[in-house]
mmCIF file of C-alpha atoms in Angstrom:
data_model
loop_
_atom_site.group_PDB
_atom_site.id
_atom_site.type_symbol
_atom_site.label_atom_id
_atom_site.label_comp_id
_atom_site.label_asym_id
_atom_site.label_seq_id
_atom_site.Cartn_x
_atom_site.Cartn_y
_atom_site.Cartn_z
ATOM 1 C CA MET A 1 62.264 57.104 106.005
ATOM 2 C CA GLY A 2 60.516 57.061 102.630
ATOM 3 C CA TRP A 3 57.286 55.231 103.452
ATOM 4 C CA LEU A 4 56.897 56.886 106.855
ATOM 5 C CA ALA A 5 55.730 60.195 105.446
ATOM 6 C CA ARG A 6 53.385 61.557 102.781
ATOM 7 C CA PHE A 7 53.298 65.274 102.398
ATOM 8 C CA PHE A 8 50.510 67.779 101.702
ATOM 9 C CA LYS A 9 51.356 71.048 103.447
ATOM 10 C CA GLY A 10 54.515 73.098 103.183
ATOM 11 C CA VAL A 11 57.904 72.049 104.487
ATOM 12 C CA GLY A 12 58.127 72.509 108.248
ATOM 13 C CA TYR A 13 54.397 72.432 108.993
ATOM 14 C CA LEU A 14 53.687 70.467 112.160
ATOM 15 C CA PHE A 15 50.520 68.396 112.055
ATOM 16 C CA PRO A 16 48.467 67.421 115.103
ATOM 17 C CA ALA A 17 50.067 64.273 116.559
ATOM 18 C CA LEU A 18 47.659 61.605 117.790
ATOM 19 C CA ASP A 19 48.714 58.790 120.108
ATOM 20 C CA ILE A 20 46.062 56.048 119.992
ATOM 21 C CA GLY A 21 46.561 54.229 123.293
ATOM 22 C CA THR A 22 44.667 51.249 124.664
ATOM 23 C CA SER A 23 42.980 53.255 127.430
ATOM 24 C CA SER A 24 43.081 56.816 126.121
ATOM 25 C CA LEU A 25 43.946 59.177 123.276
ATOM 26 C CA LYS A 26 46.697 61.774 123.634
ATOM 27 C CA LEU A 27 47.134 64.654 121.199
ATOM 28 C CA VAL A 28 49.862 67.277 120.866
ATOM 29 C CA GLN A 29 50.295 69.897 118.164
ATOM 30 C CA SER A 30 53.476 71.916 118.259
ATOM 31 C CA GLU A 31 54.755 74.850 116.260
ATOM 32 C CA ARG A 32 58.236 75.988 115.405
ATOM 33 C CA LYS A 33 59.559 79.149 117.037
ATOM 34 C CA GLY A 34 62.883 79.823 115.363
ATOM 35 C CA SER A 35 65.069 76.845 116.245
ATOM 36 C CA ASN A 36 62.765 75.842 119.094
ATOM 37 C CA PHE A 37 59.385 74.145 119.386
ATOM 38 C CA LYS A 38 56.353 75.218 121.374
ATOM 39 C CA VAL A 39 53.122 73.353 122.123
ATOM 40 C CA LYS A 40 50.063 74.969 120.525
ATOM 41 C CA VAL A 41 47.530 72.561 121.995
ATOM 42 C CA HIS A 42 47.534 69.298 123.894
ATOM 43 C CA GLY A 43 44.894 67.101 125.469
ATOM 44 C CA ILE A 44 43.922 63.649 126.648
ATOM 45 C CA TYR A 45 40.681 61.709 126.205
ATOM 46 C CA GLU A 46 39.895 58.584 128.231
ATOM 47 C CA TYR A 47 37.588 56.140 126.496
ATOM 48 C CA LYS A 48 34.062 55.983 127.882
ATOM 49 C CA GLU A 49 33.760 52.323 126.894
ATOM 50 C CA GLN A 50 36.315 49.541 126.432
ATOM 51 C CA VAL A 51 37.885 49.998 123.005
ATOM 52 C CA PHE A 52 40.826 47.593 123.123
ATOM 53 C CA ALA A 53 41.288 44.043 124.401
ATOM 54 C CA GLY A 54 45.053 43.731 124.547
ATOM 55 C CA SER A 55 46.222 45.045 121.185
ATOM 56 C CA GLU A 56 42.975 44.283 119.345
ATOM 57 C CA ILE A 57 40.370 46.964 118.639
ATOM 58 C CA ILE A 58 37.042 45.524 119.791
ATOM 59 C CA ASP A 59 34.909 48.642 119.336
ATOM 60 C CA GLU A 60 35.966 50.536 116.236
ATOM 61 C CA PHE A 61 32.859 52.717 116.332
ATOM 62 C CA GLU A 62 33.679 53.938 119.867
ATOM 63 C CA LEU A 63 37.299 54.620 118.925
ATOM 64 C CA VAL A 64 36.257 56.701 115.915
ATOM 65 C CA ARG A 65 33.727 58.568 118.068
ATOM 66 C CA SER A 66 36.393 59.215 120.723
ATOM 67 C CA ILE A 67 38.813 60.646 118.159
ATOM 68 C CA ARG A 68 36.147 62.992 116.842
ATOM 69 C CA GLU A 69 35.226 64.012 120.393
ATOM 70 C CA LEU A 70 38.838 64.830 121.267
ATOM 71 C CA TYR A 71 39.185 66.957 118.135
ATOM 72 C CA GLU A 72 35.994 68.820 119.020
ATOM 73 C CA GLN A 73 37.097 69.407 122.601
ATOM 74 C CA LEU A 74 40.444 70.816 121.457
ATOM 75 C CA LYS A 75 38.796 72.738 118.582
ATOM 76 C CA ILE A 76 41.206 71.326 116.005
ATOM 77 C CA LYS A 77 40.167 71.852 112.392
ATOM 78 C CA ASP A 78 43.258 70.394 110.692
ATOM 79 C CA LYS A 79 42.344 67.031 109.163
ATOM 80 C CA GLN A 80 45.887 65.888 108.422
ATOM 81 C CA VAL A 81 47.459 64.015 111.308
ATOM 82 C CA THR A 82 50.689 62.407 112.474
ATOM 83 C CA ILE A 83 50.277 58.927 113.933
ATOM 84 C CA HIS A 84 52.490 56.071 115.087
ATOM 85 C CA VAL A 85 52.808 52.327 114.759
ATOM 86 C CA PRO A 86 52.891 50.794 118.280
ATOM 87 C CA LEU A 87 56.012 48.891 119.251
ATOM 88 C CA HIS A 88 54.047 45.633 119.527
ATOM 89 C CA ALA A 89 53.048 46.020 115.856
ATOM 90 C CA CYS A 90 56.432 46.906 114.379
ATOM 91 C CA PHE A 91 59.955 45.554 114.170
ATOM 92 C CA TYR A 92 62.929 47.753 114.999
ATOM 93 C CA SER A 93 66.601 46.938 115.249
ATOM 94 C CA VAL A 94 70.042 48.436 114.737
ATOM 95 C CA ILE A 95 72.630 46.318 112.951
ATOM 96 C CA SER A 96 76.340 46.941 112.427
ATOM 97 C CA ILE A 97 77.995 46.059 109.127
ATOM 98 C CA PRO A 98 81.515 46.514 107.721
ATOM 99 C CA SER A 99 81.867 49.984 106.218
ATOM 100 C CA GLY A 100 82.496 48.569 102.735
ATOM 101 C CA LYS A 101 79.294 46.526 102.578
ATOM 102 C CA ASP A 102 76.212 47.721 100.674
ATOM 103 C CA PRO A 103 73.629 48.868 103.286
ATOM 104 C CA GLU A 104 70.518 47.943 101.291
ATOM 105 C CA SER A 105 71.750 44.427 100.602
ATOM 106 C CA ALA A 106 72.674 44.036 104.261
ATOM 107 C CA VAL A 107 69.201 45.106 105.363
ATOM 108 C CA ILE A 108 67.473 42.722 102.950
ATOM 109 C CA ASP A 109 69.726 39.823 103.963
ATOM 110 C CA TYR A 110 69.149 40.556 107.650
ATOM 111 C CA MET A 111 65.355 40.688 107.346
ATOM 112 C CA LYS A 112 65.230 37.542 105.199
ATOM 113 C CA SER A 113 67.189 35.736 107.901
ATOM 114 C CA LEU A 114 64.436 36.597 110.408
ATOM 115 C CA ILE A 115 61.187 36.100 108.509
ATOM 116 C CA SER A 116 59.839 33.807 105.809
ATOM 117 C CA ALA A 117 59.645 34.766 102.144
ATOM 118 C CA GLU A 118 55.864 35.095 102.470
ATOM 119 C CA GLU A 119 56.175 37.425 105.485
ATOM 120 C CA PHE A 120 58.840 39.437 103.692
ATOM 121 C CA ARG A 121 56.362 40.214 100.905
ATOM 122 C CA GLN A 122 53.776 41.420 103.439
ATOM 123 C CA VAL A 123 55.886 43.993 105.295
ATOM 124 C CA LYS A 124 57.058 47.497 104.536
ATOM 125 C CA ILE A 125 60.745 47.850 105.347
ATOM 126 C CA ASP A 126 62.825 50.986 105.564
ATOM 127 C CA TYR A 127 66.221 51.800 107.002
ATOM 128 C CA ARG A 128 68.425 54.723 107.914
ATOM 129 C CA ILE A 129 72.219 54.838 108.155
ATOM 130 C CA LEU A 130 73.073 56.367 111.523
ATOM 131 C CA PRO A 131 75.622 59.200 111.357
ATOM 132 C CA VAL A 132 77.916 57.667 113.983
ATOM 133 C CA ALA A 133 78.816 54.001 114.468
ATOM 134 C CA VAL A 134 79.568 52.532 117.888
ATOM 135 C CA GLU A 135 82.548 50.555 116.558
ATOM 136 C CA LYS A 136 85.298 51.818 114.259
ATOM 137 C CA GLY A 137 85.243 50.533 110.703
ATOM 138 C CA THR A 138 81.525 49.738 110.786
ATOM 139 C CA ILE A 139 78.224 51.324 109.797
ATOM 140 C CA ASP A 140 75.216 51.267 112.115
ATOM 141 C CA ILE A 141 71.861 50.915 110.351
ATOM 142 C CA ALA A 142 68.440 51.396 111.951
ATOM 143 C CA ILE A 143 65.805 49.115 110.420
ATOM 144 C CA ALA A 144 62.026 49.495 110.771
ATOM 145 C CA ALA A 145 59.433 47.065 109.454
ATOM 146 C CA VAL A 146 55.644 47.106 109.689
ATOM 147 C CA LYS A 147 53.021 44.785 108.244
ATOM 148 C CA GLN A 148 51.183 46.440 105.375
ATOM 149 C CA GLU A 149 47.924 45.047 106.770
ATOM 150 C CA PHE A 150 48.366 46.977 110.025
ATOM 151 C CA LEU A 151 49.130 50.204 108.163
ATOM 152 C CA ASP A 152 46.077 49.803 105.938
ATOM 153 C CA LYS A 153 43.778 49.169 108.908
ATOM 154 C CA ARG A 154 45.104 52.103 110.912
ATOM 155 C CA ILE A 155 44.878 54.491 107.944
ATOM 156 C CA ASN A 156 41.327 53.343 107.206
ATOM 157 C CA LEU A 157 40.353 53.882 110.860
ATOM 158 C CA LEU A 158 41.609 57.474 110.817
ATOM 159 C CA ARG A 159 39.800 58.142 107.549
ATOM 160 C CA GLN A 160 36.559 56.967 109.186
ATOM 161 C CA ALA A 161 37.161 59.705 111.772
ATOM 162 C CA GLY A 162 37.546 62.232 108.945
ATOM 163 C CA LEU A 163 41.336 62.457 109.229
ATOM 164 C CA GLU A 164 44.156 61.818 106.772
ATOM 165 C CA PRO A 165 47.361 60.234 108.157
ATOM 166 C CA THR A 166 50.102 62.345 106.647
ATOM 167 C CA VAL A 167 53.162 61.327 108.666
ATOM 168 C CA ILE A 168 53.558 57.856 110.177
ATOM 169 C CA ASP A 169 56.332 57.097 112.645
ATOM 170 C CA ILE A 170 57.165 54.122 114.831
ATOM 171 C CA GLU A 171 56.652 54.255 118.586
ATOM 172 C CA PRO A 172 60.270 53.750 119.745
ATOM 173 C CA ALA A 173 61.381 56.615 117.485
ATOM 174 C CA ALA A 174 58.725 58.915 118.962
ATOM 175 C CA ILE A 175 59.737 58.075 122.549
ATOM 176 C CA ASN A 176 63.392 58.574 121.605
ATOM 177 C CA ASN A 177 62.862 61.857 119.766
ATOM 178 C CA GLN A 178 60.960 63.578 122.578
ATOM 179 C CA PHE A 179 63.717 62.573 125.009
ATOM 180 C CA TYR A 180 66.452 64.273 122.999
ATOM 181 C CA LEU A 181 64.236 67.276 122.309
ATOM 182 C CA ASN A 182 64.055 67.804 126.070
ATOM 183 C CA ASN A 183 67.532 66.524 126.975
ATOM 184 C CA PRO A 184 69.967 67.389 124.155
ATOM 185 C CA ASP A 185 72.863 67.451 126.620
ATOM 186 C CA LEU A 186 72.442 63.709 127.279
ATOM 187 C CA THR A 187 73.160 62.657 123.697
ATOM 188 C CA PRO A 188 76.654 61.254 124.509
ATOM 189 C CA VAL A 189 75.467 58.797 127.202
ATOM 190 C CA PRO A 190 73.288 55.680 126.855
ATOM 191 C CA VAL A 191 69.914 55.943 128.630
ATOM 192 C CA CYS A 192 67.015 53.598 129.318
ATOM 193 C CA LEU A 193 63.571 55.019 128.537
ATOM 194 C CA ILE A 194 60.610 53.131 130.036
ATOM 195 C CA ASP A 195 57.071 54.024 128.975
ATOM 196 C CA ILE A 196 54.531 52.201 131.172
ATOM 197 C CA GLY A 197 51.218 52.295 129.363
ATOM 198 C CA ALA A 198 47.873 50.803 130.306
ATOM 199 C CA THR A 199 48.455 47.483 128.515
ATOM 200 C CA TYR A 200 52.088 47.511 127.375
ATOM 201 C CA THR A 201 55.403 48.672 128.763
ATOM 202 C CA LYS A 202 57.882 49.877 126.155
ATOM 203 C CA ILE A 203 61.621 49.857 126.856
ATOM 204 C CA VAL A 204 63.978 51.824 124.609
ATOM 205 C CA ILE A 205 67.750 51.998 125.014
ATOM 206 C CA SER A 206 68.928 55.177 123.300
ATOM 207 C CA PHE A 207 72.396 56.494 122.560
ATOM 208 C CA GLY A 208 73.790 59.309 120.446
ATOM 209 C CA GLY A 209 70.319 60.608 119.628
ATOM 210 C CA TYR A 210 68.946 57.293 118.344
ATOM 211 C CA PRO A 211 67.095 54.238 119.698
ATOM 212 C CA TYR A 212 69.361 51.184 119.593
ATOM 213 C CA ILE A 213 67.460 48.397 121.342
ATOM 214 C CA THR A 214 63.747 48.095 122.096
ATOM 215 C CA ARG A 215 61.619 45.701 124.110
ATOM 216 C CA ASN A 216 57.847 45.456 124.463
ATOM 217 C CA ILE A 217 56.181 43.601 127.341
ATOM 218 C CA GLU A 218 52.467 42.915 127.690
ATOM 219 C CA TYR A 219 52.297 44.290 131.201
ATOM 220 C CA GLY A 220 51.100 47.726 132.243
ATOM 221 C CA GLY A 221 48.934 49.775 134.557
ATOM 222 C CA ILE A 222 45.842 47.630 134.015
ATOM 223 C CA SER A 223 47.838 44.566 135.113
ATOM 224 C CA LEU A 224 48.584 46.291 138.420
ATOM 225 C CA THR A 225 44.948 47.290 138.939
ATOM 226 C CA GLU A 226 43.812 43.721 138.295
ATOM 227 C CA GLN A 227 46.393 42.356 140.747
ATOM 228 C CA ILE A 228 45.237 44.751 143.482
ATOM 229 C CA GLN A 229 41.632 43.850 142.717
ATOM 230 C CA LYS A 230 42.393 40.133 142.992
ATOM 231 C CA GLU A 231 44.552 40.176 146.140
ATOM 232 C CA LEU A 232 42.469 42.653 148.135
ATOM 233 C CA MET A 233 39.076 41.536 146.764
ATOM 234 C CA LEU A 234 38.044 44.998 145.578
ATOM 235 C CA SER A 235 36.054 46.302 142.663
ATOM 236 C CA PHE A 236 38.090 47.371 139.629
ATOM 237 C CA GLU A 237 37.185 51.018 140.358
ATOM 238 C CA ASP A 238 38.352 50.823 143.989
ATOM 239 C CA ALA A 239 41.535 49.002 142.972
ATOM 240 C CA GLU A 240 42.256 51.738 140.424
ATOM 241 C CA ARG A 241 41.796 54.439 143.063
ATOM 242 C CA LEU A 242 43.945 52.620 145.609
ATOM 243 C CA LYS A 243 46.670 52.153 142.986
ATOM 244 C CA LYS A 244 46.810 55.916 142.524
ATOM 245 C CA GLY A 245 47.150 56.508 146.252
ATOM 246 C CA GLU A 246 43.569 57.647 146.777
ATOM 247 C CA PRO A 247 41.741 56.576 149.965
ATOM 248 C CA VAL A 248 39.397 53.592 149.657
ATOM 249 C CA LYS A 249 37.069 52.691 152.528
ATOM 250 C CA GLU A 250 39.212 51.993 155.583
ATOM 251 C CA MET A 251 42.053 50.459 153.638
ATOM 252 C CA ASP A 252 45.475 51.986 154.206
ATOM 253 C CA GLN A 253 47.753 52.786 151.259
ATOM 254 C CA SER A 254 50.498 50.692 152.859
ATOM 255 C CA SER A 255 48.400 47.582 152.217
ATOM 256 C CA ILE A 256 49.288 47.704 148.511
ATOM 257 C CA ASP A 257 53.000 48.562 148.830
ATOM 258 C CA SER A 258 54.159 44.986 148.288
ATOM 259 C CA ILE A 259 51.852 44.588 145.277
ATOM 260 C CA VAL A 260 53.136 47.800 143.711
ATOM 261 C CA ASP A 261 56.721 46.792 144.480
ATOM 262 C CA ASP A 262 56.212 43.478 142.695
ATOM 263 C CA PHE A 263 54.787 45.366 139.702
ATOM 264 C CA PHE A 264 57.851 47.585 139.373
ATOM 265 C CA LYS A 265 60.250 44.708 140.099
ATOM 266 C CA LYS A 266 58.884 42.851 137.084
ATOM 267 C CA ILE A 267 59.325 45.877 134.836
ATOM 268 C CA VAL A 268 62.838 46.533 136.164
ATOM 269 C CA THR A 269 63.803 42.896 135.550
ATOM 270 C CA GLU A 270 62.822 43.261 131.883
ATOM 271 C CA ALA A 271 64.573 46.630 131.641
ATOM 272 C CA LEU A 272 67.818 45.305 133.124
ATOM 273 C CA TRP A 273 67.732 42.364 130.721
ATOM 274 C CA THR A 274 67.460 44.880 127.866
ATOM 275 C CA VAL A 275 70.271 46.978 129.334
ATOM 276 C CA GLU A 276 72.540 43.911 129.506
ATOM 277 C CA ASN A 277 71.667 43.023 125.932
ATOM 278 C CA PHE A 278 72.723 46.513 124.854
ATOM 279 C CA LYS A 279 75.960 46.253 126.836
ATOM 280 C CA ASP A 280 76.784 42.848 125.347
ATOM 281 C CA ARG A 281 76.196 44.071 121.800
ATOM 282 C CA PHE A 282 77.751 47.528 121.952
ATOM 283 C CA ASN A 283 80.039 47.414 125.007
ATOM 284 C CA LEU A 284 78.431 50.519 126.507
ATOM 285 C CA GLU A 285 76.964 51.016 129.985
ATOM 286 C CA VAL A 286 73.521 52.588 130.431
ATOM 287 C CA GLU A 287 73.846 55.517 132.810
ATOM 288 C CA SER A 288 70.277 56.294 133.901
ATOM 289 C CA VAL A 289 66.557 55.526 133.588
ATOM 290 C CA TYR A 290 63.657 57.807 132.621
ATOM 291 C CA LEU A 291 60.015 56.897 133.260
ATOM 292 C CA TYR A 292 57.022 57.791 131.099
ATOM 293 C CA GLY A 293 53.391 56.764 130.781
ATOM 294 C CA GLY A 294 50.415 56.978 133.093
ATOM 295 C CA SER A 295 51.948 54.572 135.620
ATOM 296 C CA ALA A 296 54.985 56.821 135.982
ATOM 297 C CA LYS A 297 52.611 58.999 138.026
ATOM 298 C CA LEU A 298 52.097 56.288 140.648
ATOM 299 C CA PRO A 299 53.364 57.170 144.147
ATOM 300 C CA ASP A 300 57.171 56.856 144.396
ATOM 301 C CA ALA A 301 57.434 55.269 140.938
ATOM 302 C CA ALA A 302 60.903 56.677 140.224
ATOM 303 C CA LYS A 303 62.153 55.833 143.721
ATOM 304 C CA ARG A 304 60.966 52.237 143.385
ATOM 305 C CA VAL A 305 62.615 51.775 139.976
ATOM 306 C CA GLU A 306 65.843 53.333 141.257
ATOM 307 C CA ARG A 307 65.839 51.038 144.303
ATOM 308 C CA PHE A 308 65.331 47.896 142.221
ATOM 309 C CA SER A 309 67.570 48.841 139.293
ATOM 310 C CA GLY A 310 70.427 50.484 141.160
ATOM 311 C CA LYS A 311 70.470 53.236 138.527
ATOM 312 C CA PRO A 312 69.518 56.917 138.901
ATOM 313 C CA THR A 313 65.880 57.147 137.812
ATOM 314 C CA TYR A 314 63.916 60.250 136.839
ATOM 315 C CA LEU A 315 60.380 61.074 135.804
ATOM 316 C CA GLY A 316 60.335 62.047 132.147
ATOM 317 C CA SER A 317 58.731 65.338 131.173
ATOM 318 C CA PRO A 318 57.816 65.119 127.456
ATOM 319 C CA LEU A 319 56.338 68.618 127.185
ATOM 320 C CA SER A 320 58.943 70.439 129.258
ATOM 321 C CA PHE A 321 60.393 71.834 126.007
ATOM 322 C CA SER A 322 57.335 74.108 126.110
ATOM 323 C CA GLY A 323 57.314 74.666 129.868
ATOM 324 C CA ILE A 324 54.535 72.135 130.551
ATOM 325 C CA VAL A 325 55.079 69.859 133.555
ATOM 326 C CA ASP A 326 53.222 66.764 134.786
ATOM 327 C CA SER A 327 53.082 65.341 131.253
ATOM 328 C CA GLU A 328 54.513 61.821 131.581
ATOM 329 C CA GLU A 329 51.764 60.225 129.478
ATOM 330 C CA PHE A 330 52.520 62.447 126.443
ATOM 331 C CA ALA A 331 55.868 60.868 125.483
ATOM 332 C CA VAL A 332 54.675 59.352 122.202
ATOM 333 C CA ALA A 333 52.488 62.304 121.169
ATOM 334 C CA ALA A 334 55.281 64.768 121.994
ATOM 335 C CA GLY A 335 57.776 62.851 119.867
ATOM 336 C CA LEU A 336 55.321 62.661 116.982
ATOM 337 C CA SER A 337 54.514 66.372 117.229
ATOM 338 C CA ILE A 338 57.922 67.462 115.911
ATOM 339 C CA ARG A 339 57.737 65.396 112.713
ATOM 340 C CA TYR A 340 57.065 67.411 109.559
ATOM 341 C CA LYS A 341 57.261 67.430 105.774
ATOM 342 C CA GLY A 342 60.820 66.975 104.561
ATOM 343 C CA ASP A 343 62.048 66.123 108.059
ATOM 344 C CA GLY A 344 65.586 65.171 107.206
ATOM 345 C CA ASN A 345 66.612 65.361 110.858
ATOM 346 C CA ALA A 346 64.068 62.814 112.091
ATOM 347 C CA LYS A 347 65.863 60.224 114.154
ATOM 348 C CA VAL A 348 64.291 57.310 112.337
#
């Protein structure tokens, strides 16, 4: 996508990929080994102070300091970086048009049907024609749109940290791309990818190597901690520990089972709604579910989602392409880490 990349180093160079989350930073830098990829360095940095309130940055100074600290800890000297636009801050959709219709005109008409003329002037829009269409006689087009204001703010933030955003991707593409990097054999079947972050849960329905439908819900690991805190009258710190299955005072882990079940039921309800939407639009059945994000590490997370969804559910392993396990929270950073100059094979 034209506006998603600006290039400085040689073709094929993989920049450090930085995932700016609402509770932590995740970084992955990969390198190419023949036709394969291998992780050079990866790390996570949890903020010492509150940086985000929802999606809003409330302490820019602390975020900049945290980025610099992570780079120092990992001893990274490269100042060019790959970043992403969070799903809550971008628009993504796949449309189908008759094969004889002009794709660019179709994209413009579609976006103008969704937003006002004023909004249209304020967003950056790009599209990609997917190599395979779900229906015969049609063309499937992936469309991404981001407000220019968000891009400018995010770029300025990174520059304050001494970095230069060189490749910019969108979050659903990053989640999608790491999945197919690790599971190329699953390209022919639709899958549901669920990334449960601290503040948001991202749902991506992927098929044929590409994301087709996305959904973002303002509900994540912090929501669960706050619910445990409220119902059991605990401190936030004790609720966080109990959520993770750690012992707290004389309270038994079973005391939170119903609360945790309700948490996953809500996420599964949203996921199944998204799955049905995909089925209605493309007449394809989603075969399985893969979990990512910090809350995927909660006790029996995959078992709970499988029980409530009725679909085989697995823990995702974003860095397994390099033999690294226990890496559920690195889905976005892993997907970003394989983007490079002249990346004609990028999914979006």
